[in-house]
Tab-separated table of C-alpha atoms and ligand atoms in Angstrom:
chain	number	residue	atom	x	y	z
L	21	MET	CA	0.000	0.000	0.000
L	22	SER	CA	1.212	3.529	-0.785
L	23	ALA	CA	2.361	5.678	2.138
L	24	ASP	CA	0.270	8.505	0.729
L	25	PRO	CA	-3.439	7.692	1.266
L	26	ALA	CA	-4.376	10.146	-1.520
L	27	ALA	CA	-2.103	8.589	-4.149
L	28	ALA	CA	-4.716	6.136	-5.446
L	29	TYR	CA	-7.146	8.990	-6.059
L	30	LEU	CA	-4.596	10.988	-8.024
L	31	ARG	CA	-3.603	8.332	-10.546
L	32	PRO	CA	-4.441	8.931	-14.223
L	33	GLY	CA	-8.047	8.432	-15.397
L	34	THR	CA	-10.410	9.362	-18.199
L	35	LEU	CA	-11.804	12.604	-16.745
L	36	GLN	CA	-10.085	15.969	-17.035
L	37	LEU	CA	-11.315	18.239	-14.267
L	38	PRO	CA	-9.800	21.695	-14.796
L	39	ALA	CA	-10.273	22.663	-11.131
L	40	GLN	CA	-11.669	21.274	-7.931
L	41	PRO	CA	-15.129	22.548	-7.012
L	42	PRO	CA	-15.953	24.273	-3.721
L	43	LEU	CA	-15.893	21.899	-0.763
L	44	THR	CA	-18.422	21.714	2.065
L	45	LEU	CA	-18.754	19.471	5.113
L	46	TYR	CA	-21.851	17.465	6.049
L	47	VAL	CA	-22.043	15.959	9.535
L	48	HIS	CA	-24.718	13.404	10.388
L	49	VAL	CA	-26.192	12.872	13.856
L	50	PRO	CA	-28.198	9.641	13.657
L	51	TRP	CA	-30.554	9.774	16.650
L	52	CYS	CA	-34.088	11.034	17.208
L	53	ILE	CA	-36.428	10.905	20.210
L	54	ARG	CA	-38.487	8.444	18.203
L	55	LYS	CA	-38.779	7.367	14.600
L	56	CYS	CA	-41.428	9.180	12.510
L	57	PRO	CA	-43.570	6.757	10.449
L	58	TYR	CA	-42.701	8.401	7.103
L	59	CYS	CA	-38.958	8.753	7.658
L	60	ASP	CA	-36.404	6.796	5.656
L	61	PHE	CA	-33.387	8.815	6.812
L	62	ASN	CA	-30.634	7.173	8.783
L	63	SER	CA	-32.214	8.014	12.123
L	64	HIS	CA	-32.535	5.721	15.114
L	65	ALA	CA	-34.847	6.136	18.080
L	66	LEU	CA	-32.958	6.813	21.270
L	67	PRO	CA	-33.311	3.906	23.643
L	68	GLY	CA	-35.382	4.822	26.680
L	69	ALA	CA	-36.772	8.011	25.093
L	70	GLY	CA	-38.481	10.082	27.726
L	71	ALA	CA	-35.973	9.076	30.392
L	72	PRO	CA	-33.253	11.587	31.280
L	73	ARG	CA	-30.535	11.527	28.630
L	74	THR	CA	-27.310	9.897	29.746
L	75	ALA	CA	-24.236	8.637	27.950
L	76	ALA	CA	-26.094	5.310	27.738
L	77	THR	CA	-29.015	6.784	25.776
L	78	LEU	CA	-27.046	9.351	23.763
L	79	PRO	CA	-23.348	8.427	23.583
L	80	GLU	CA	-22.423	12.005	22.855
L	81	ALA	CA	-18.762	11.973	23.916
L	82	ARG	CA	-17.984	8.733	22.075
L	83	TYR	CA	-19.781	9.948	18.976
L	84	LEU	CA	-17.769	13.180	18.964
L	85	ASP	CA	-14.569	11.152	19.306
L	86	ALA	CA	-15.680	9.033	16.347
L	87	LEU	CA	-16.482	12.131	14.275
L	88	ARG	CA	-13.055	13.546	14.984
L	89	ALA	CA	-11.342	10.255	14.098
L	90	ASP	CA	-13.432	10.072	10.911
L	91	LEU	CA	-12.478	13.619	9.918
L	92	GLU	CA	-8.800	13.095	10.709
L	93	ALA	CA	-8.698	9.954	8.553
L	94	ALA	CA	-10.371	11.849	5.679
L	95	LEU	CA	-8.053	14.853	5.771
L	96	PRO	CA	-5.518	13.607	3.180
L	97	LEU	CA	-8.338	13.530	0.596
L	98	VAL	CA	-9.174	17.224	1.043
L	99	TRP	CA	-5.808	18.561	2.053
L	100	GLY	CA	-5.571	22.362	1.945
L	101	ARG	CA	-9.005	22.877	0.425
L	102	PRO	CA	-11.034	25.682	2.047
L	103	VAL	CA	-14.410	24.624	3.446
L	104	ALA	CA	-17.254	26.963	2.530
L	105	SER	CA	-20.021	25.635	4.780
L	106	VAL	CA	-20.908	23.043	7.383
L	107	PHE	CA	-24.298	21.375	7.719
L	108	ILE	CA	-25.003	19.393	10.893
L	109	GLY	CA	-28.023	17.304	9.951
L	110	GLY	CA	-29.817	14.189	11.048
L	111	GLY	CA	-31.543	12.641	12.767
L	112	THR	CA	-31.936	15.354	15.374
L	113	PRO	CA	-28.643	17.202	15.944
L	114	SER	CA	-30.365	19.511	18.437
L	115	LEU	CA	-30.293	16.550	20.848
L	116	LEU	CA	-26.581	17.299	21.246
L	117	ALA	CA	-25.725	19.656	24.072
L	118	PRO	CA	-24.558	23.118	22.920
L	119	GLU	CA	-21.180	22.371	24.558
L	120	ALA	CA	-20.868	19.259	22.381
L	121	VAL	CA	-21.737	21.251	19.260
L	122	GLY	CA	-19.177	23.870	20.315
L	123	ARG	CA	-16.516	21.214	20.809
L	124	TRP	CA	-17.263	19.744	17.386
L	125	ILE	CA	-17.143	23.133	15.630
L	126	ALA	CA	-13.822	23.832	17.382
L	127	ASP	CA	-12.524	20.449	16.130
L	128	ILE	CA	-13.611	21.325	12.591
L	129	ARG	CA	-11.897	24.714	12.790
L	130	ALA	CA	-8.721	23.091	14.132
L	131	LEU	CA	-8.586	20.442	11.401
L	132	LEU	CA	-9.953	22.181	8.299
L	133	PRO	CA	-9.445	25.620	6.747
L	134	LEU	CA	-13.016	26.766	7.367
L	135	GLN	CA	-13.660	30.054	5.566
L	136	PRO	CA	-14.090	32.927	8.035
L	137	ASP	CA	-17.647	33.657	6.860
L	138	ALA	CA	-18.616	29.964	6.561
L	139	GLU	CA	-22.311	29.177	6.894
L	140	ILE	CA	-22.777	26.675	9.756
L	141	THR	CA	-26.285	25.193	9.811
L	142	LEU	CA	-27.721	22.983	12.524
L	143	GLU	CA	-30.984	21.102	12.128
L	144	ALA	CA	-33.249	21.418	15.144
L	145	ASN	CA	-36.554	19.982	16.180
L	146	PRO	CA	-39.008	22.417	17.690
L	147	GLY	CA	-39.519	20.666	21.034
L	148	THR	CA	-39.234	22.724	24.203
L	149	PHE	CA	-36.105	20.828	25.209
L	150	GLU	CA	-34.361	21.962	22.024
L	151	ARG	CA	-35.701	25.518	22.085
L	152	ASP	CA	-34.071	26.202	25.426
L	153	ARG	CA	-30.741	25.430	23.789
L	154	PHE	CA	-30.984	27.671	20.716
L	155	ARG	CA	-28.932	30.470	22.277
L	156	GLY	CA	-26.296	27.935	23.274
L	157	PHE	CA	-26.083	26.698	19.684
L	158	ARG	CA	-25.604	30.270	18.483
L	159	ASP	CA	-22.838	30.831	21.054
L	160	ALA	CA	-21.265	27.543	19.944
L	161	GLY	CA	-20.776	28.991	16.446
L	162	VAL	CA	-23.924	27.901	14.574
L	163	THR	CA	-24.889	30.695	12.141
L	164	ARG	CA	-28.107	29.248	10.726
L	165	LEU	CA	-30.811	27.123	12.302
L	166	SER	CA	-33.022	24.847	10.227
L	167	ILE	CA	-36.171	23.948	12.122
L	168	GLY	CA	-38.130	20.807	11.262
L	169	VAL	CA	-41.595	22.296	11.827
L	170	GLN	CA	-43.401	20.269	9.086
L	171	SER	CA	-46.792	21.728	10.090
L	172	PHE	CA	-48.341	23.986	12.712
L	173	ASP	CA	-51.513	21.892	12.783
L	174	ASP	CA	-51.834	19.539	15.755
L	175	ALA	CA	-53.856	16.957	13.805
L	176	CYS	CA	-51.290	16.852	10.958
L	177	LEU	CA	-48.390	16.701	13.405
L	178	GLY	CA	-50.099	13.843	15.222
L	179	ALA	CA	-50.658	11.969	11.949
L	180	LEU	CA	-46.971	12.437	11.106
L	181	GLY	CA	-45.987	11.010	14.494
L	182	ARG	CA	-44.057	14.145	15.399
L	183	VAL	CA	-43.097	14.710	19.012
L	184	HIS	CA	-43.929	18.460	18.982
L	185	ASP	CA	-47.244	20.281	18.704
L	186	GLY	CA	-48.238	23.486	16.898
L	187	ALA	CA	-47.697	25.722	19.936
L	188	GLN	CA	-44.161	24.379	20.410
L	189	ALA	CA	-43.477	24.924	16.712
L	190	ARG	CA	-44.584	28.572	16.958
L	191	ALA	CA	-42.492	29.163	20.071
L	192	ALA	CA	-39.428	27.550	18.461
L	193	VAL	CA	-39.675	29.642	15.306
L	194	ALA	CA	-40.113	32.839	17.323
L	195	ALA	CA	-37.008	31.929	19.365
L	196	ALA	CA	-34.956	31.145	16.245
L	197	ALA	CA	-36.003	34.450	14.638
L	198	ALA	CA	-34.835	36.329	17.728
L	199	ILE	CA	-31.508	34.524	18.065
L	200	PHE	CA	-30.200	33.648	14.591
L	201	PRO	CA	-29.230	36.023	11.771
L	202	THR	CA	-30.826	33.587	9.334
L	203	PHE	CA	-32.946	30.467	9.652
L	204	ASN	CA	-34.967	27.966	7.688
L	205	LEU	CA	-38.329	26.347	8.310
L	206	ASP	CA	-39.079	22.913	6.891
L	207	LEU	CA	-42.726	22.413	6.001
L	208	MET	CA	-44.454	19.426	4.411
L	209	TYR	CA	-47.652	19.290	2.374
L	210	ALA	CA	-50.091	16.686	1.042
L	211	LEU	CA	-50.264	15.355	4.607
L	212	PRO	CA	-52.706	12.743	5.907
L	213	GLY	CA	-56.132	14.409	6.140
L	214	GLN	CA	-54.773	17.823	5.073
L	215	THR	CA	-57.279	20.085	3.286
L	216	PRO	CA	-56.434	23.209	1.229
L	217	ALA	CA	-57.692	25.323	4.143
L	218	MET	CA	-55.317	23.524	6.543
L	219	LEU	CA	-52.408	24.107	4.186
L	220	ALA	CA	-53.376	27.794	3.860
L	221	ALA	CA	-53.328	28.062	7.663
L	222	ASP	CA	-49.876	26.440	7.795
L	223	LEU	CA	-48.562	28.862	5.186
L	224	ARG	CA	-50.047	31.860	7.030
L	225	ALA	CA	-48.428	30.672	10.241
L	226	ALA	CA	-45.036	30.088	8.603
L	227	LEU	CA	-44.988	33.302	6.568
L	228	GLY	CA	-46.172	35.263	9.605
L	229	PHE	CA	-42.672	34.800	11.012
L	230	ASP	CA	-41.122	36.419	7.942
L	231	PRO	CA	-38.720	33.487	7.469
L	232	PRO	CA	-35.572	34.226	5.437
L	233	HIS	CA	-35.774	30.687	4.013
L	234	LEU	CA	-38.494	28.088	3.649
L	235	SER	CA	-38.169	24.492	2.429
L	236	VAL	CA	-41.418	22.808	1.450
L	237	TYR	CA	-41.577	19.087	0.698
L	238	HIS	CA	-44.306	16.854	-0.653
L	239	LEU	CA	-44.872	13.964	1.777
L	240	THR	CA	-43.870	10.858	-0.120
L	241	ILE	CA	-44.305	7.275	0.977
L	242	GLU	CA	-40.874	5.686	1.026
L	243	PRO	CA	-40.226	1.939	1.073
L	244	ASN	CA	-39.331	0.380	4.428
L	245	THR	CA	-41.278	2.913	6.477
L	246	VAL	CA	-44.324	2.461	8.701
L	247	PHE	CA	-46.376	4.478	6.175
L	248	ALA	CA	-45.360	2.062	3.400
L	249	ARG	CA	-46.777	-0.831	5.429
L	250	GLN	CA	-49.859	1.058	6.649
L	251	PRO	CA	-50.506	3.868	4.160
L	252	PRO	CA	-52.444	6.804	5.636
L	253	PRO	CA	-55.219	8.547	3.647
L	254	LEU	CA	-53.450	11.178	1.545
L	255	PRO	CA	-54.689	13.958	-0.753
L	256	ASP	CA	-54.813	12.759	-4.379
L	257	GLU	CA	-52.347	13.905	-7.031
L	258	ASP	CA	-54.518	16.744	-8.350
L	259	SER	CA	-55.084	18.092	-4.851
L	260	ALA	CA	-51.357	17.861	-4.113
L	261	SER	CA	-50.558	19.723	-7.316
L	262	ALA	CA	-53.094	22.455	-6.409
L	263	MET	CA	-51.409	22.659	-2.996
L	264	LEU	CA	-48.037	23.240	-4.618
L	265	ASP	CA	-49.568	26.052	-6.715
L	266	ALA	CA	-50.905	27.595	-3.509
L	267	ILE	CA	-47.456	27.339	-1.877
L	268	VAL	CA	-45.742	28.992	-4.848
L	269	ALA	CA	-48.309	31.817	-4.924
L	270	ALA	CA	-48.221	32.464	-1.166
L	271	THR	CA	-44.427	32.454	-0.902
L	272	GLU	CA	-44.089	34.746	-3.908
L	273	ALA	CA	-46.625	37.173	-2.450
L	274	ALA	CA	-44.553	37.157	0.746
L	275	GLY	CA	-41.385	38.142	-1.143
L	276	LEU	CA	-39.670	34.749	-1.132
L	277	GLN	CA	-38.085	33.534	-4.359
L	278	ARG	CA	-38.400	29.899	-5.373
L	279	TYR	CA	-34.796	29.252	-6.374
L	280	GLU	CA	-34.905	25.458	-6.234
L	281	VAL	CA	-37.726	22.930	-6.542
L	282	SER	CA	-38.361	22.844	-2.777
L	283	ALA	CA	-36.492	25.943	-1.572
L	284	PHE	CA	-37.732	29.525	-1.204
L	285	ALA	CA	-35.580	32.399	0.056
L	286	ARG	CA	-35.338	36.118	0.489
L	287	PRO	CA	-32.438	37.778	-1.364
L	288	GLY	CA	-29.176	37.033	0.425
L	289	HIS	CA	-30.578	34.046	2.346
L	290	ARG	CA	-30.212	31.145	-0.079
L	291	CYS	CA	-28.688	28.100	1.591
L	292	ARG	CA	-25.070	28.150	0.483
L	293	HIS	CA	-24.513	24.571	1.594
L	294	ASN	CA	-27.383	23.167	-0.454
L	295	LEU	CA	-26.529	25.375	-3.440
L	296	ASN	CA	-23.163	23.651	-3.536
L	297	TYR	CA	-24.890	20.240	-3.820
L	298	TRP	CA	-27.097	21.502	-6.623
L	299	GLN	CA	-24.110	22.994	-8.440
L	300	PHE	CA	-22.421	19.590	-8.238
L	301	GLY	CA	-19.850	20.795	-5.754
L	302	ASP	CA	-17.892	18.535	-3.426
L	303	TYR	CA	-18.861	17.542	0.089
L	304	LEU	CA	-17.148	15.481	2.695
L	305	GLY	CA	-19.751	13.471	4.629
L	306	ILE	CA	-18.787	12.630	8.205
L	307	GLY	CA	-20.898	10.612	10.657
L	308	ALA	CA	-23.053	7.473	10.612
L	309	GLY	CA	-24.398	6.736	7.136
L	310	ALA	CA	-23.135	10.065	5.733
L	311	HIS	CA	-22.595	10.321	1.989
L	312	GLY	CA	-19.754	12.266	0.405
L	313	LYS	CA	-18.611	13.291	-3.068
L	314	LEU	CA	-15.020	14.258	-3.758
L	315	SER	CA	-13.384	15.341	-7.004
L	316	PHE	CA	-9.830	14.690	-8.095
L	317	PRO	CA	-8.152	15.721	-11.357
L	318	HIS	CA	-9.162	12.497	-13.140
L	319	ARG	CA	-12.064	11.006	-11.143
L	320	ILE	CA	-15.071	11.714	-8.952
L	321	VAL	CA	-15.509	9.468	-5.932
L	322	ARG	CA	-18.588	8.821	-3.787
L	323	GLN	CA	-18.224	7.533	-0.238
L	324	VAL	CA	-20.664	6.214	2.377
L	325	ARG	CA	-19.931	5.763	6.085
L	326	TRP	CA	-21.148	2.824	8.196
L	327	ARG	CA	-24.840	3.343	8.770
L	328	GLU	CA	-25.601	1.770	12.126
L	329	PRO	CA	-24.446	4.169	14.886
L	330	GLN	CA	-22.611	1.644	17.114
L	331	ARG	CA	-20.871	0.049	14.173
L	332	TYR	CA	-19.981	3.483	12.811
L	333	MET	CA	-18.399	4.516	16.111
L	334	ASP	CA	-16.416	1.281	16.396
L	335	GLU	CA	-15.174	1.513	12.815
L	336	ALA	CA	-14.453	5.246	12.836
L	337	LEU	CA	-12.463	4.944	16.046
L	338	ALA	CA	-10.451	2.189	14.343
L	339	GLY	CA	-9.810	4.485	11.357
L	340	GLN	CA	-12.277	2.707	9.019
L	341	ALA	CA	-15.357	4.957	8.913
L	342	VAL	CA	-15.973	4.446	5.187
L	343	SER	CA	-18.088	1.357	4.447
L	344	ASN	CA	-18.363	1.842	0.727
L	345	GLU	CA	-16.625	3.877	-1.907
L	346	HIS	CA	-16.886	3.972	-5.686
L	347	GLU	CA	-15.749	6.025	-8.600
L	348	VAL	CA	-18.662	7.577	-10.509
L	349	ALA	CA	-18.735	6.004	-13.958
L	350	ARG	CA	-18.065	8.415	-16.798
L	351	ALA	CA	-21.371	7.438	-18.447
L	352	GLU	CA	-23.335	8.343	-15.289
L	353	LEU	CA	-21.897	11.836	-14.859
L	354	PRO	CA	-24.219	13.761	-17.215
L	355	PHE	CA	-27.270	12.408	-15.362
L	356	GLU	CA	-25.736	12.933	-11.929
L	357	PHE	CA	-24.905	16.527	-12.806
L	358	MET	CA	-28.360	17.211	-14.267
L	359	LEU	CA	-30.143	15.513	-11.374
L	360	ASN	CA	-28.768	18.317	-9.231
L	361	ALA	CA	-28.309	21.340	-11.472
L	362	LEU	CA	-31.764	21.207	-13.089
L	363	ARG	CA	-33.356	21.514	-9.638
L	364	LEU	CA	-32.253	25.153	-9.761
L	365	LYS	CA	-34.777	27.531	-11.234
L	366	ASP	CA	-32.040	29.564	-12.919
L	367	GLY	CA	-30.221	26.455	-14.102
L	368	PHE	CA	-26.466	26.761	-14.575
L	369	GLU	CA	-23.795	28.377	-16.717
L	370	ARG	CA	-22.796	26.142	-19.614
L	371	ALA	CA	-19.151	26.107	-18.593
L	372	LEU	CA	-20.063	24.609	-15.209
L	373	PHE	CA	-20.820	21.198	-16.717
L	374	ALA	CA	-17.275	20.656	-18.024
L	375	GLU	CA	-15.789	22.262	-14.932
L	376	ARG	CA	-17.606	19.954	-12.492
L	377	THR	CA	-17.652	16.674	-14.457
L	378	GLY	CA	-14.419	16.815	-16.441
L	379	LEU	CA	-16.393	15.813	-19.545
L	380	PRO	CA	-16.649	17.746	-22.821
L	381	ALA	CA	-19.830	19.795	-23.432
L	382	SER	CA	-20.716	17.364	-26.230
L	383	ALA	CA	-21.603	14.754	-23.550
L	384	ILE	CA	-24.947	16.486	-22.933
L	385	GLU	CA	-25.658	17.826	-26.426
L	386	ALA	CA	-28.172	15.131	-27.477
L	387	GLY	CA	-30.099	15.447	-24.199
L	388	LEU	CA	-30.151	19.239	-24.500
L	389	GLN	CA	-31.578	19.069	-27.980
L	390	GLN	CA	-34.306	16.618	-27.000
L	391	ALA	CA	-35.212	18.648	-23.927
L	392	GLN	CA	-35.411	21.861	-25.952
L	393	ALA	CA	-37.532	20.160	-28.634
L	394	ARG	CA	-39.980	19.104	-25.900
L	395	GLY	CA	-40.106	22.583	-24.396
L	396	LEU	CA	-38.545	21.410	-21.121
L	397	LEU	CA	-35.341	23.411	-21.317
L	398	GLU	CA	-34.091	26.730	-22.639
L	399	ALA	CA	-30.473	27.330	-23.502
L	400	ASP	CA	-28.497	30.277	-24.814
L	401	LEU	CA	-24.785	30.695	-25.327
L	402	LYS	CA	-24.235	31.209	-21.638
L	403	ARG	CA	-26.937	29.507	-19.544
L	404	ILE	CA	-29.042	26.387	-19.506
L	405	ARG	CA	-32.230	26.443	-17.433
L	406	PRO	CA	-35.450	24.453	-17.114
L	407	THR	CA	-38.547	26.091	-18.604
L	408	PRO	CA	-41.577	26.392	-16.272
L	409	ARG	CA	-42.862	23.198	-17.918
L	410	GLY	CA	-39.488	21.481	-17.394
L	411	PHE	CA	-39.619	22.524	-13.738
L	412	ASP	CA	-43.071	20.932	-13.419
L	413	PHE	CA	-41.926	17.712	-15.129
L	414	LEU	CA	-38.469	17.626	-13.671
L	415	SER	CA	-37.932	13.872	-13.523
L	416	ASP	CA	-38.861	13.560	-17.217
L	417	LEU	CA	-36.356	16.301	-17.996
L	418	GLN	CA	-33.587	14.762	-15.885
L	419	ALA	CA	-34.193	11.304	-17.398
L	420	LEU	CA	-33.172	12.630	-20.830
L	421	PHE	CA	-29.599	12.662	-19.538
L	422	LEU	CA	-29.535	9.037	-18.355
L	423	PRO	CA	-26.942	6.834	-20.049
L	424	PRO	CA	-28.600	5.159	-23.082
L	425	ALA	CA	-28.440	1.735	-21.370
L	426	ARG	CA	-30.623	2.958	-18.490
L	427	ARG	CA	-33.278	4.876	-20.454
L	428	GLY	CA	-36.800	3.463	-20.381
L	429	ARG	CA	-36.058	1.443	-17.237
L	430	GLY	CA	-38.276	3.759	-15.190
J	525	SF4	S1	-37.354	13.764	13.390
J	525	SF4	FE1	-36.724	13.823	11.227
J	525	SF4	S2	-34.947	12.460	11.049
J	525	SF4	FE2	-35.990	12.015	13.023
J	525	SF4	S3	-37.345	10.295	12.563
J	525	SF4	FE3	-38.561	12.179	12.329
J	525	SF4	S4	-38.348	12.737	10.147
J	525	SF4	FE4	-36.757	11.221	10.601
């Protein structure tokens, strides 16, 4: 084995990346008070939820040691590259004590060249327990809070199996608005039993806080969830589509711009971390089950960490946090790039494709022509962007860039 752990990544290959893209850091915290019935994230219910938290229920110190070991082992792959943002997601990262978050941010700053103005987001649930810690998170260095409100309606929250109620959600958002320079609210729509009037009330409640950023997701039934086994009664497709129209109209009237399929922001408050994903930037993923994407001059590599928290901690502390790693096949890169970049309302500059994939522009020419012929895409000499119709039929548009062997396979 080479003494230089990065050597294998730097050997010759078929791609020619002219420069490395911006790098961000994602950190996963894999525990929640309990598992929501729709959730397919890598989140695990804390044992003994409801009991006082101890190292036995939330092994905070050991997890932080594992994160640090994971990051240290990954450093040779990102040596010297500035880090533009950090996103601490989950799971429920707000279960960590502010002191633990502070220690972790200090570790990151000690190990990586974090840009001085780096955006540092922490995902928080709106329970009272978490709300009391918001100021501590701010003091620990978090610059942006993302609150998983989902709905302000008690019946919808109950149907989603959430641990908070509408009053707690309102109190949490008010606290975040008072403490953080910028914050995000996550909302969901097409919920079990949700009517247009209930959605309108949720939107009024959310927009009443003047949020700098709003993320709104359609509830989808994912395999291997409780909802997949026992599907709840959901609004039909037409109703869900009318709900999305109502969301777009209400957010626009409130001065928020829809800059990505699910993301709405005031000027200056777009999520820099997520923008980097959508612009096919690089991200190092640290923590249980975290995914990462790293570019080298001649290849793009995807990594996944061990998913189960105990296993992850054992492996990371032994210097083996990565459970799976593969080089993205050249033929898959046009689709992978488009899967992300076409989510952006303003699309991307033409030159970005070659810059981020290391492929010639000709690799997407046939797909571009088909998409334009179908009215799904508009392109000029400089930019490529989805048309309003392309934005509405995004998966059809993205599928035009699949490798020929995978087209028509659904
Ligand atoms: S709080 Fe979020 S991450 Fe945790 S189980 Fe519910 S949806 Fe999943």
